Tab-separated table of C-alpha atoms and ligand atoms in Angstrom:
chain	number	residue	atom	x	y	z
T	1	MET	CA	21.095	37.654	8.761
T	2	LEU	CA	17.786	37.120	10.447
T	3	LEU	CA	17.075	37.089	14.171
T	4	LEU	CA	14.171	35.248	15.766
T	5	LYS	CA	13.764	36.772	19.194
T	6	ASN	CA	11.557	36.026	22.185
T	7	CYS	CA	11.430	32.334	21.282
T	8	PHE	CA	10.924	29.546	23.755
T	9	ILE	CA	12.787	26.401	22.755
T	10	LEU	CA	13.394	23.104	24.478
T	11	ASP	CA	16.728	22.762	26.193
T	12	LYS	CA	17.308	19.548	28.144
T	13	GLY	CA	13.587	18.954	28.418
T	14	ALA	CA	12.603	22.450	29.609
T	15	LEU	CA	11.426	25.514	27.692
T	16	LYS	CA	13.995	28.311	27.744
T	17	LYS	CA	13.905	31.789	26.288
T	18	ALA	CA	16.215	32.035	23.328
T	19	SER	CA	17.230	34.000	20.258
T	20	ILE	CA	17.956	32.175	17.031
T	21	ILE	CA	20.292	33.713	14.472
T	22	ILE	CA	19.766	32.595	10.890
T	23	SER	CA	22.177	33.076	8.045
T	24	GLY	CA	20.477	32.496	4.709
T	25	GLU	CA	18.808	29.096	4.987
T	26	THR	CA	20.794	27.846	7.943
T	27	ILE	CA	20.789	28.194	11.724
T	28	LYS	CA	23.927	30.122	12.600
T	29	ASP	CA	23.600	30.324	16.366
T	30	ILE	CA	21.273	29.884	19.321
T	31	ILE	CA	21.685	32.230	22.235
T	32	PHE	CA	19.839	31.880	25.529
T	33	GLY	CA	19.098	35.520	26.245
T	34	GLU	CA	18.978	38.818	24.360
T	35	VAL	CA	21.068	39.531	21.298
T	36	ASN	CA	22.155	42.923	20.053
T	37	GLY	CA	23.329	43.612	16.545
T	38	ASP	CA	22.248	44.632	13.115
T	39	PHE	CA	19.660	41.984	12.233
T	40	GLU	CA	16.437	41.802	10.392
T	41	THR	CA	14.270	40.710	13.323
T	42	ILE	CA	11.139	38.652	13.833
T	43	ASP	CA	9.715	38.965	17.331
T	44	VAL	CA	8.088	35.632	18.083
T	45	GLY	CA	6.377	37.137	21.122
T	46	GLY	CA	7.120	34.368	23.599
T	47	LEU	CA	5.682	31.552	21.509
T	48	THR	CA	7.178	28.060	21.417
T	49	VAL	CA	9.485	27.240	18.518
T	50	PHE	CA	9.952	23.652	17.394
T	51	PRO	CA	12.168	22.331	14.627
T	52	GLY	CA	9.887	22.144	11.564
T	53	PHE	CA	7.846	18.949	11.845
T	54	ILE	CA	8.619	15.980	9.607
T	55	ASP	CA	5.962	13.618	8.293
T	56	PRO	CA	7.597	10.489	6.917
T	57	HIS	CA	4.405	9.016	5.485
T	58	VAL	CA	2.159	11.014	3.154
T	59	HIS	CA	0.226	10.278	-0.023
T	60	PHE	CA	0.079	13.508	-2.026
T	61	ASP	CA	-1.209	11.589	-5.067
T	62	ASP	CA	0.737	13.542	-7.683
T	63	PRO	CA	0.858	12.769	-10.609
T	64	GLY	CA	-2.047	10.479	-11.298
T	65	PHE	CA	-4.611	10.848	-8.535
T	66	THR	CA	-4.770	14.628	-8.460
T	67	ASP	CA	-8.541	14.675	-8.271
T	68	ARG	CA	-7.955	13.561	-4.657
T	69	GLU	CA	-4.907	15.631	-3.725
T	70	ASP	CA	-1.927	17.198	-5.450
T	71	PHE	CA	1.451	18.366	-4.305
T	72	GLU	CA	0.326	21.959	-3.980
T	73	THR	CA	-2.700	21.285	-1.783
T	74	GLY	CA	-0.946	18.524	0.153
T	75	SER	CA	2.159	20.577	0.871
T	76	LYS	CA	0.081	23.630	1.798
T	77	SER	CA	-1.722	21.464	4.369
T	78	ALA	CA	1.687	20.390	5.632
T	79	ILE	CA	3.025	23.927	6.030
T	80	ALA	CA	-0.214	25.153	7.659
T	81	GLY	CA	0.206	22.282	10.119
T	82	GLY	CA	3.804	23.265	10.924
T	83	TYR	CA	5.343	20.487	8.814
T	84	THR	CA	8.333	21.651	6.769
T	85	THR	CA	9.346	18.223	5.419
T	86	VAL	CA	7.318	15.276	4.150
T	87	ILE	CA	8.268	11.929	2.666
T	88	ASP	CA	5.866	10.935	-0.088
T	89	MET	CA	4.910	7.326	-0.773
T	90	PRO	CA	5.780	5.705	-4.122
T	91	CYS	CA	2.491	3.925	-4.745
T	92	THR	CA	-0.170	6.646	-4.917
T	93	SER	CA	1.154	8.392	-7.992
T	94	ILE	CA	1.006	7.159	-11.571
T	95	PRO	CA	3.329	5.660	-12.576
T	96	PRO	CA	4.586	4.366	-9.206
T	97	VAL	CA	8.143	5.317	-8.237
T	98	ILE	CA	9.744	1.945	-9.026
T	99	ASN	CA	12.597	3.018	-11.312
T	100	LYS	CA	14.649	6.074	-12.169
T	101	GLU	CA	12.462	7.111	-15.117
T	102	ASN	CA	9.331	7.182	-12.963
T	103	PHE	CA	11.221	8.953	-10.207
T	104	ASP	CA	12.436	11.696	-12.582
T	105	TYR	CA	8.964	12.070	-14.059
T	106	LYS	CA	7.360	12.565	-10.647
T	107	LEU	CA	10.069	14.887	-9.339
T	108	ASN	CA	9.781	17.097	-12.397
T	109	ILE	CA	6.050	17.476	-11.878
T	110	VAL	CA	5.874	17.965	-8.135
T	111	GLN	CA	8.883	20.172	-7.440
T	112	LYS	CA	7.191	23.209	-8.985
T	113	LYS	CA	4.199	22.760	-6.685
T	114	ALA	CA	5.831	21.981	-3.335
T	115	PHE	CA	5.370	24.455	-0.492
T	116	CYS	CA	7.370	22.241	1.881
T	117	ASP	CA	10.598	20.303	1.446
T	118	PHE	CA	10.072	16.704	0.475
T	119	ALA	CA	11.771	13.350	0.091
T	120	PHE	CA	10.531	10.229	-1.670
T	121	TRP	CA	9.997	6.600	-0.813
T	122	GLY	CA	10.950	4.195	-3.573
T	123	GLY	CA	9.035	1.084	-4.547
T	124	VAL	CA	9.403	-2.453	-5.837
T	125	THR	CA	6.727	-4.589	-7.513
T	126	PRO	CA	6.378	-8.361	-7.950
T	127	PRO	CA	6.887	-8.222	-11.773
T	128	GLN	CA	10.247	-6.528	-11.173
T	129	LEU	CA	11.202	-9.386	-8.884
T	130	LYS	CA	10.202	-11.936	-11.508
T	131	SER	CA	12.190	-10.258	-14.251
T	132	GLY	CA	15.193	-9.615	-12.019
T	133	GLU	CA	14.979	-5.907	-12.844
T	134	TYR	CA	14.602	-5.016	-9.133
T	135	VAL	CA	18.304	-5.420	-8.429
T	136	ASN	CA	19.103	-2.478	-10.676
T	137	SER	CA	15.999	-0.410	-10.001
T	138	ILE	CA	16.609	-0.439	-6.234
T	139	LYS	CA	20.170	0.756	-6.781
T	140	GLU	CA	19.094	3.427	-9.249
T	141	LEU	CA	16.561	4.788	-6.791
T	142	GLU	CA	19.131	4.690	-4.016
T	143	LYS	CA	21.341	6.928	-6.191
T	144	ARG	CA	18.414	9.299	-6.676
T	145	GLY	CA	18.234	9.689	-2.891
T	146	VAL	CA	15.059	7.851	-1.826
T	147	VAL	CA	14.883	7.253	1.944
T	148	GLY	CA	13.825	3.633	1.612
T	149	PHE	CA	11.386	1.241	-0.043
T	150	LYS	CA	7.735	0.635	0.716
T	151	PHE	CA	6.167	-2.822	0.739
T	152	TYR	CA	2.647	-4.085	1.233
T	153	THR	CA	1.609	-7.426	2.676
T	154	ILE	CA	-1.892	-6.466	1.514
T	155	SER	CA	-2.813	-3.943	-1.153
T	156	GLY	CA	-5.888	-2.496	-2.790
T	157	MET	CA	-3.786	-0.801	-5.500
T	158	LYS	CA	-3.819	-2.148	-9.037
T	159	ASP	CA	-0.380	-0.778	-9.957
T	160	TYR	CA	1.259	-1.601	-6.669
T	161	PRO	CA	0.415	-5.145	-5.593
T	162	ARG	CA	1.148	-6.960	-2.367
T	163	MET	CA	4.147	-9.207	-1.928
T	164	GLU	CA	4.507	-12.782	-0.812
T	165	VAL	CA	6.854	-13.625	2.048
T	166	GLU	CA	9.542	-14.980	-0.288
T	167	GLU	CA	9.286	-11.864	-2.455
T	168	LEU	CA	9.783	-9.662	0.591
T	169	ASP	CA	12.774	-11.759	1.507
T	170	MET	CA	14.308	-11.304	-1.967
T	171	ALA	CA	13.700	-7.556	-2.017
T	172	PHE	CA	14.915	-6.964	1.562
T	173	ARG	CA	18.246	-8.588	0.644
T	174	VAL	CA	18.882	-6.062	-2.114
T	175	VAL	CA	17.626	-3.086	-0.088
T	176	LYS	CA	19.987	-4.172	2.681
T	177	GLU	CA	22.946	-3.592	0.350
T	178	THR	CA	21.871	0.051	0.018
T	179	ASN	CA	21.580	0.415	3.809
T	180	LEU	CA	18.149	2.012	3.313
T	181	ILE	CA	14.906	1.232	5.122
T	182	CYS	CA	12.300	-1.393	4.235
T	183	ALA	CA	8.916	0.029	5.295
T	184	VAL	CA	5.999	-2.367	5.462
T	185	HIS	CA	2.239	-2.015	5.561
T	186	SER	CA	1.640	-5.029	7.768
T	187	GLU	CA	-1.711	-6.785	7.682
T	188	ASP	CA	-1.950	-10.464	6.855
T	189	PHE	CA	-3.562	-10.794	3.454
T	190	ARG	CA	-5.147	-14.240	3.934
T	191	LEU	CA	-6.894	-13.377	7.177
T	192	VAL	CA	-8.213	-10.006	5.984
T	193	ASN	CA	-9.313	-11.468	2.674
T	194	PHE	CA	-11.115	-14.356	4.355
T	195	TYR	CA	-13.030	-12.290	6.907
T	196	SER	CA	-13.807	-9.385	4.590
T	197	LYS	CA	-15.211	-11.718	1.962
T	198	PHE	CA	-17.197	-13.618	4.553
T	199	LEU	CA	-18.753	-10.410	5.893
T	200	GLU	CA	-19.485	-9.016	2.443
T	201	ASP	CA	-21.099	-12.311	1.465
T	202	SER	CA	-23.218	-12.079	4.635
T	203	LYS	CA	-24.443	-8.688	3.345
T	204	ARG	CA	-22.876	-6.749	6.203
T	205	LYS	CA	-22.390	-3.098	5.189
T	206	ASP	CA	-22.056	-1.324	8.527
T	207	PRO	CA	-18.821	0.407	9.630
T	208	LEU	CA	-18.094	-2.290	12.202
T	209	ALA	CA	-17.820	-4.841	9.383
T	210	TRP	CA	-14.791	-2.935	8.089
T	211	CYS	CA	-12.997	-3.437	11.432
T	212	GLU	CA	-14.047	-7.063	11.737
T	213	GLY	CA	-12.949	-7.774	8.183
T	214	ARG	CA	-9.524	-6.251	8.727
T	215	ALA	CA	-9.102	-8.696	11.581
T	216	TYR	CA	-7.131	-7.604	14.613
T	217	GLU	CA	-4.702	-10.535	14.453
T	218	ALA	CA	-3.817	-9.718	10.857
T	219	GLU	CA	-1.497	-6.951	12.033
T	220	PRO	CA	0.618	-8.881	14.555
T	221	MET	CA	0.739	-11.860	12.158
T	222	ALA	CA	2.181	-9.784	9.345
T	223	ILE	CA	4.549	-7.909	11.654
T	224	TRP	CA	5.802	-11.230	12.961
T	225	GLU	CA	6.525	-12.353	9.402
T	226	VAL	CA	8.477	-9.286	8.357
T	227	VAL	CA	10.358	-9.124	11.656
T	228	GLY	CA	11.272	-12.779	11.069
T	229	ILE	CA	12.571	-12.023	7.587
T	230	THR	CA	14.478	-9.032	8.911
T	231	ARG	CA	16.052	-11.067	11.686
T	232	ASN	CA	17.282	-13.481	9.061
T	233	VAL	CA	18.340	-10.978	6.390
T	234	GLY	CA	19.650	-8.181	8.632
T	235	ASN	CA	18.021	-5.261	6.808
T	236	LYS	CA	16.561	-2.126	8.398
T	237	LEU	CA	12.818	-2.453	8.985
T	238	HIS	CA	10.134	0.131	9.604
T	239	ILE	CA	6.527	-0.713	10.468
T	240	VAL	CA	4.157	1.957	9.176
T	241	HIS	CA	0.900	3.033	10.841
T	242	LEU	CA	0.974	0.634	13.780
T	243	THR	CA	-2.473	0.168	15.335
T	244	THR	CA	-2.421	-2.772	17.765
T	245	LYS	CA	-1.016	-3.476	21.192
T	246	ALA	CA	-0.213	-7.008	19.983
T	247	GLY	CA	1.857	-5.625	17.103
T	248	LEU	CA	3.652	-3.294	19.489
T	249	GLU	CA	4.612	-6.235	21.696
T	250	ILE	CA	6.416	-7.847	18.750
T	251	ILE	CA	8.218	-4.610	17.923
T	252	LYS	CA	9.356	-4.330	21.539
T	253	TRP	CA	10.604	-7.896	21.381
T	254	GLY	CA	12.454	-7.186	18.141
T	255	LYS	CA	14.134	-4.123	19.616
T	256	LEU	CA	15.193	-6.115	22.673
T	257	LYS	CA	16.752	-8.702	20.376
T	258	GLY	CA	18.750	-5.999	18.613
T	259	ILE	CA	16.827	-6.171	15.345
T	260	ASP	CA	16.993	-2.833	13.505
T	261	ILE	CA	13.297	-2.010	13.641
T	262	THR	CA	11.336	1.211	14.075
T	263	ALA	CA	7.629	1.950	14.092
T	264	GLU	CA	5.252	4.837	13.581
T	265	THR	CA	1.632	5.377	14.491
T	266	CYS	CA	-0.883	8.031	13.375
T	267	PRO	CA	-2.993	10.693	15.091
T	268	HIS	CA	-6.247	8.841	14.269
T	269	TYR	CA	-5.136	5.620	15.966
T	270	LEU	CA	-4.199	7.694	19.022
T	271	SER	CA	-7.560	9.466	19.111
T	272	PHE	CA	-10.293	7.101	17.981
T	273	THR	CA	-11.589	3.580	18.559
T	274	VAL	CA	-14.101	1.251	16.933
T	275	GLU	CA	-16.922	3.023	18.818
T	276	ASP	CA	-15.967	6.277	17.111
T	277	LEU	CA	-16.085	4.583	13.710
T	278	LEU	CA	-19.669	3.507	14.444
T	279	ARG	CA	-20.575	7.089	15.332
T	280	ILE	CA	-18.575	8.941	12.662
T	281	GLY	CA	-18.893	6.417	9.828
T	282	PRO	CA	-16.988	6.455	6.487
T	283	VAL	CA	-15.057	9.677	7.213
T	284	LEU	CA	-13.051	7.667	9.766
T	285	LYS	CA	-12.518	4.685	7.459
T	286	THR	CA	-8.802	3.914	7.200
T	287	ALA	CA	-6.624	0.898	6.435
T	288	PRO	CA	-5.736	-0.485	8.896
T	289	PRO	CA	-8.855	0.488	10.856
T	290	VAL	CA	-9.044	2.124	14.277
T	291	ARG	CA	-8.902	-0.422	17.114
T	292	ASN	CA	-9.840	-0.653	20.800
T	293	GLU	CA	-9.301	1.573	23.809
T	294	GLU	CA	-6.632	-0.799	25.109
T	295	ASP	CA	-4.696	-0.403	21.858
T	296	ARG	CA	-5.091	3.358	21.806
T	297	CYS	CA	-3.624	3.584	25.309
T	298	ALA	CA	-0.794	1.192	24.436
T	299	LEU	CA	0.171	3.344	21.422
T	300	TRP	CA	0.521	6.445	23.622
T	301	GLU	CA	2.544	4.414	26.072
T	302	GLY	CA	4.757	3.247	23.191
T	303	LEU	CA	5.388	6.835	22.109
T	304	ARG	CA	6.252	7.769	25.645
T	305	ASP	CA	8.683	4.915	26.270
T	306	GLY	CA	10.268	5.066	22.811
T	307	SER	CA	9.104	1.692	21.529
T	308	ILE	CA	7.148	3.645	18.883
T	309	ASP	CA	9.632	6.011	17.280
T	310	PHE	CA	7.520	8.727	15.732
T	311	VAL	CA	4.138	9.914	14.522
T	312	ALA	CA	3.284	9.922	10.820
T	313	THR	CA	-0.046	10.970	9.382
T	314	ASP	CA	-0.570	8.578	6.447
T	315	HIS	CA	-2.189	11.672	4.900
T	316	ALA	CA	-4.489	10.337	2.172
T	317	ALA	CA	-7.421	12.379	0.940
T	318	GLY	CA	-10.432	10.796	-0.685
T	319	LYS	CA	-12.736	12.794	-2.943
T	320	TYR	CA	-15.243	14.393	-0.647
T	321	PRO	CA	-18.117	13.844	-0.354
T	322	GLU	CA	-18.387	11.331	-3.207
T	323	GLU	CA	-15.792	8.808	-1.967
T	324	LYS	CA	-16.624	9.158	1.705
T	325	SER	CA	-20.398	8.958	1.960
T	326	HIS	CA	-21.519	5.649	0.471
T	327	LYS	CA	-24.082	3.701	2.482
T	328	SER	CA	-22.014	0.517	2.367
T	329	ILE	CA	-18.756	0.851	4.291
T	330	TRP	CA	-16.972	-1.295	1.687
T	331	ASP	CA	-17.579	1.285	-1.067
T	332	ASN	CA	-15.874	4.163	0.748
T	333	TYR	CA	-12.309	5.316	0.299
T	334	ALA	CA	-9.955	4.377	3.134
T	335	GLY	CA	-7.946	7.408	4.189
T	336	ILE	CA	-7.841	10.729	6.014
T	337	PRO	CA	-6.047	13.961	5.058
T	338	GLY	CA	-4.443	14.378	8.475
T	339	ILE	CA	-1.296	16.472	8.210
T	340	GLN	CA	-2.716	19.922	8.914
T	341	LEU	CA	-4.165	18.937	12.287
T	342	ALA	CA	-1.599	16.366	13.418
T	343	PHE	CA	0.429	18.649	15.673
T	344	SER	CA	-2.713	20.053	17.330
T	345	VAL	CA	-4.036	16.535	17.946
T	346	ILE	CA	-0.785	15.336	19.505
T	347	CYS	CA	-0.498	18.525	21.557
T	348	THR	CA	-4.089	18.245	22.833
T	349	TYR	CA	-4.344	14.541	23.642
T	350	GLY	CA	-0.654	13.858	24.219
T	351	PHE	CA	0.967	16.855	25.856
T	352	HIS	CA	-1.987	18.594	27.517
T	353	GLU	CA	-3.452	15.319	28.784
T	354	ASN	CA	-0.057	14.318	30.196
T	355	ARG	CA	0.456	11.221	28.055
T	356	ILE	CA	3.739	12.540	26.695
T	357	THR	CA	6.126	15.341	27.640
T	358	LEU	CA	6.952	18.352	25.513
T	359	GLN	CA	10.332	16.768	24.762
T	360	ASN	CA	8.593	13.537	23.646
T	361	MET	CA	6.372	15.599	21.387
T	362	GLN	CA	9.315	17.350	19.723
T	363	ASP	CA	11.162	14.059	19.267
T	364	ILE	CA	8.233	12.174	17.735
T	365	LEU	CA	7.249	15.037	15.422
T	366	SER	CA	10.707	16.111	14.254
T	367	GLU	CA	13.985	14.620	15.285
T	368	ASN	CA	13.361	10.890	15.361
T	369	ALA	CA	12.143	10.680	11.773
T	370	SER	CA	15.012	12.801	10.463
T	371	MET	CA	17.515	10.534	12.210
T	372	ARG	CA	15.913	7.336	10.978
T	373	PHE	CA	15.672	8.473	7.369
T	374	GLY	CA	18.995	10.291	7.171
T	375	LEU	CA	17.639	13.803	6.592
T	376	MET	CA	20.868	15.289	7.836
T	377	ARG	CA	19.951	18.992	8.006
T	378	LYS	CA	16.432	18.526	9.341
T	379	GLY	CA	14.757	17.936	12.688
T	380	LYS	CA	16.852	19.907	15.177
T	381	ILE	CA	17.310	23.470	16.328
T	382	GLU	CA	21.076	23.386	16.232
T	383	LYS	CA	23.891	25.229	14.552
T	384	GLY	CA	24.299	24.132	10.931
T	385	TYR	CA	20.767	22.723	10.567
T	386	ASP	CA	18.208	24.101	8.123
T	387	ALA	CA	16.306	27.055	9.561
T	388	ASP	CA	12.950	25.217	9.511
T	389	PHE	CA	10.636	26.193	12.347
T	390	SER	CA	7.161	25.549	13.499
T	391	ILE	CA	6.131	28.420	15.740
T	392	VAL	CA	3.175	27.430	17.887
T	393	ASP	CA	0.920	28.676	20.637
T	394	LEU	CA	0.673	25.660	22.928
T	395	ASN	CA	-2.385	27.085	24.685
T	396	LYS	CA	-4.475	28.437	21.837
T	397	SER	CA	-7.732	26.501	21.432
T	398	PHE	CA	-9.790	26.271	18.273
T	399	GLU	CA	-12.741	24.345	16.939
T	400	VAL	CA	-11.909	22.089	14.002
T	401	SER	CA	-13.705	22.960	10.787
T	402	PRO	CA	-13.055	21.042	7.556
T	403	LEU	CA	-13.424	24.347	5.678
T	404	ASP	CA	-10.116	25.502	7.168
T	405	LEU	CA	-8.210	22.613	5.578
T	406	TYR	CA	-5.969	23.284	2.583
T	407	SER	CA	-6.290	19.663	1.443
T	408	LYS	CA	-8.607	18.915	-1.472
T	409	GLY	CA	-10.302	16.451	0.865
T	410	ARG	CA	-12.168	18.826	3.113
T	411	TYR	CA	-13.222	16.345	5.755
T	412	THR	CA	-11.855	15.214	9.068
T	413	PRO	CA	-12.995	12.886	11.853
T	414	PHE	CA	-11.927	15.662	14.242
T	415	GLU	CA	-14.667	17.988	12.936
T	416	GLY	CA	-16.218	19.929	15.809
T	417	ARG	CA	-13.579	18.969	18.353
T	418	ILE	CA	-11.818	21.664	20.345
T	419	LEU	CA	-8.068	21.242	19.994
T	420	LYS	CA	-5.503	23.066	22.113
T	421	GLY	CA	-2.206	24.003	20.445
T	422	LYS	CA	-2.031	25.885	17.139
T	423	VAL	CA	0.548	26.651	14.503
T	424	ILE	CA	0.994	30.428	14.268
T	425	LYS	CA	3.873	30.690	11.791
T	426	THR	CA	5.926	28.300	9.697
T	427	ILE	CA	9.455	29.097	8.552
T	428	LEU	CA	11.102	27.096	5.776
T	429	ARG	CA	14.859	27.480	5.339
T	430	GLY	CA	14.884	30.967	6.834
T	431	LYS	CA	11.756	32.354	5.130
T	432	VAL	CA	8.328	32.810	6.678
T	433	VAL	CA	6.082	30.818	4.342
T	434	TYR	CA	2.872	30.731	6.360
T	435	GLU	CA	1.183	32.853	8.995
T	436	GLU	CA	-2.041	31.954	10.741
T	437	GLU	CA	-3.561	35.381	10.105
T	438	ARG	CA	-2.367	35.943	6.552
T	439	GLY	CA	-2.132	32.447	5.168
T	440	PHE	CA	0.529	31.748	2.545
T	441	THR	CA	2.942	34.543	1.883
T	442	GLY	CA	4.432	33.551	-1.464
T	443	LYS	CA	5.017	30.992	-4.179
T	444	PRO	CA	6.045	27.374	-3.567
T	445	THR	CA	9.702	27.124	-2.490
T	446	GLY	CA	9.853	23.491	-1.361
T	447	ARG	CA	12.878	21.494	-2.420
T	448	TYR	CA	13.661	17.837	-2.956
T	449	ILE	CA	15.952	16.397	-0.331
T	450	SER	CA	17.745	13.092	-0.554
T	451	HIS	CA	18.656	10.749	2.274
A	1	LIG	ZN1	0.014	4.977	3.661
């Protein structure tokens, strides 16, 4: 038995001093006050203890794109950022996770490298819809424990193309039978294609052209389409990396109408706008792009009032510097390795700047994602849950340096910023796996978890 003493944990919205008793990998008891007994003890020294954070949207690129990231470097970034569970996307590994063979292949490769626990998203492609194979492959992947299926209304990936509205409709119907989630990258293909081509043809190469090309209205248009399909079909829908106030309005409407819809946004959309992209350049290039101040404020408001359910990082590392320093914005990789700094960003600009409460922060970083994706033992400090903890100093400030990142992509748009709130220790299923001072304390012990 292990005792964590001198912890501060949230109880009904307020921090209270507590002791946490751990038996093996599981939380056995939480006691508000001192505990006596024969325990191996870790004195947390009055720091704040959160349930290990959960990132439901990462691209760890393994196998297939491991020159950008792999499961070892990605999951180390997660653990160093206080994240004990991630859900990896199906499309940025080769082959994509679209059937049980590909699933088994990927699991076999990544489970030896994982420092954090992990779940998988499954996928469906248009050729599988044409052949009719998708009906079985979705059910096979459901049996393997995927949390849901990822769809793109626009895609730059050769092996994982976009889907037409009628294809989404077909796939959602089958996913509905599994009761799993349909997650959608929502940007209208026609609009983005039209404007991007027009700007490229006009020889525009500046960062602003990226934002103009990925037209603002493309997001609400695509969200409207998939919400419409969902209203008709009755599946569970999740909108990934929401960026616009207009898109948020539709999600609010959908929730009011009783449609089963959730949404996530990312630290970069909460921290940066188009002006920052002009200043920072390709390092801040993402898809969708950063938007306007009005949107940034609306996203915080959405997190506060619950219309946005949680924060995900969309962690996606490009090769640095070669994929992130081309003169033409079009030639640069779209993505940021964000997981290691996500908590500190949310703590700094959310909690310390009074946009969200401490309870909000815990909910959007841990519990809400575990509930939505059915990760039954994750996301809460409660009896019977996995003993996953992120132990943080809410008031410790540090200057962001890309050299401190465990990701292969050692770049960040937060470079040079002073963030307030730092992960001091991470505990995965009862074992300390990371300490700020000492780094990683052992071999990878992450485990696959099913929905
Ligand atoms: Zn993504």
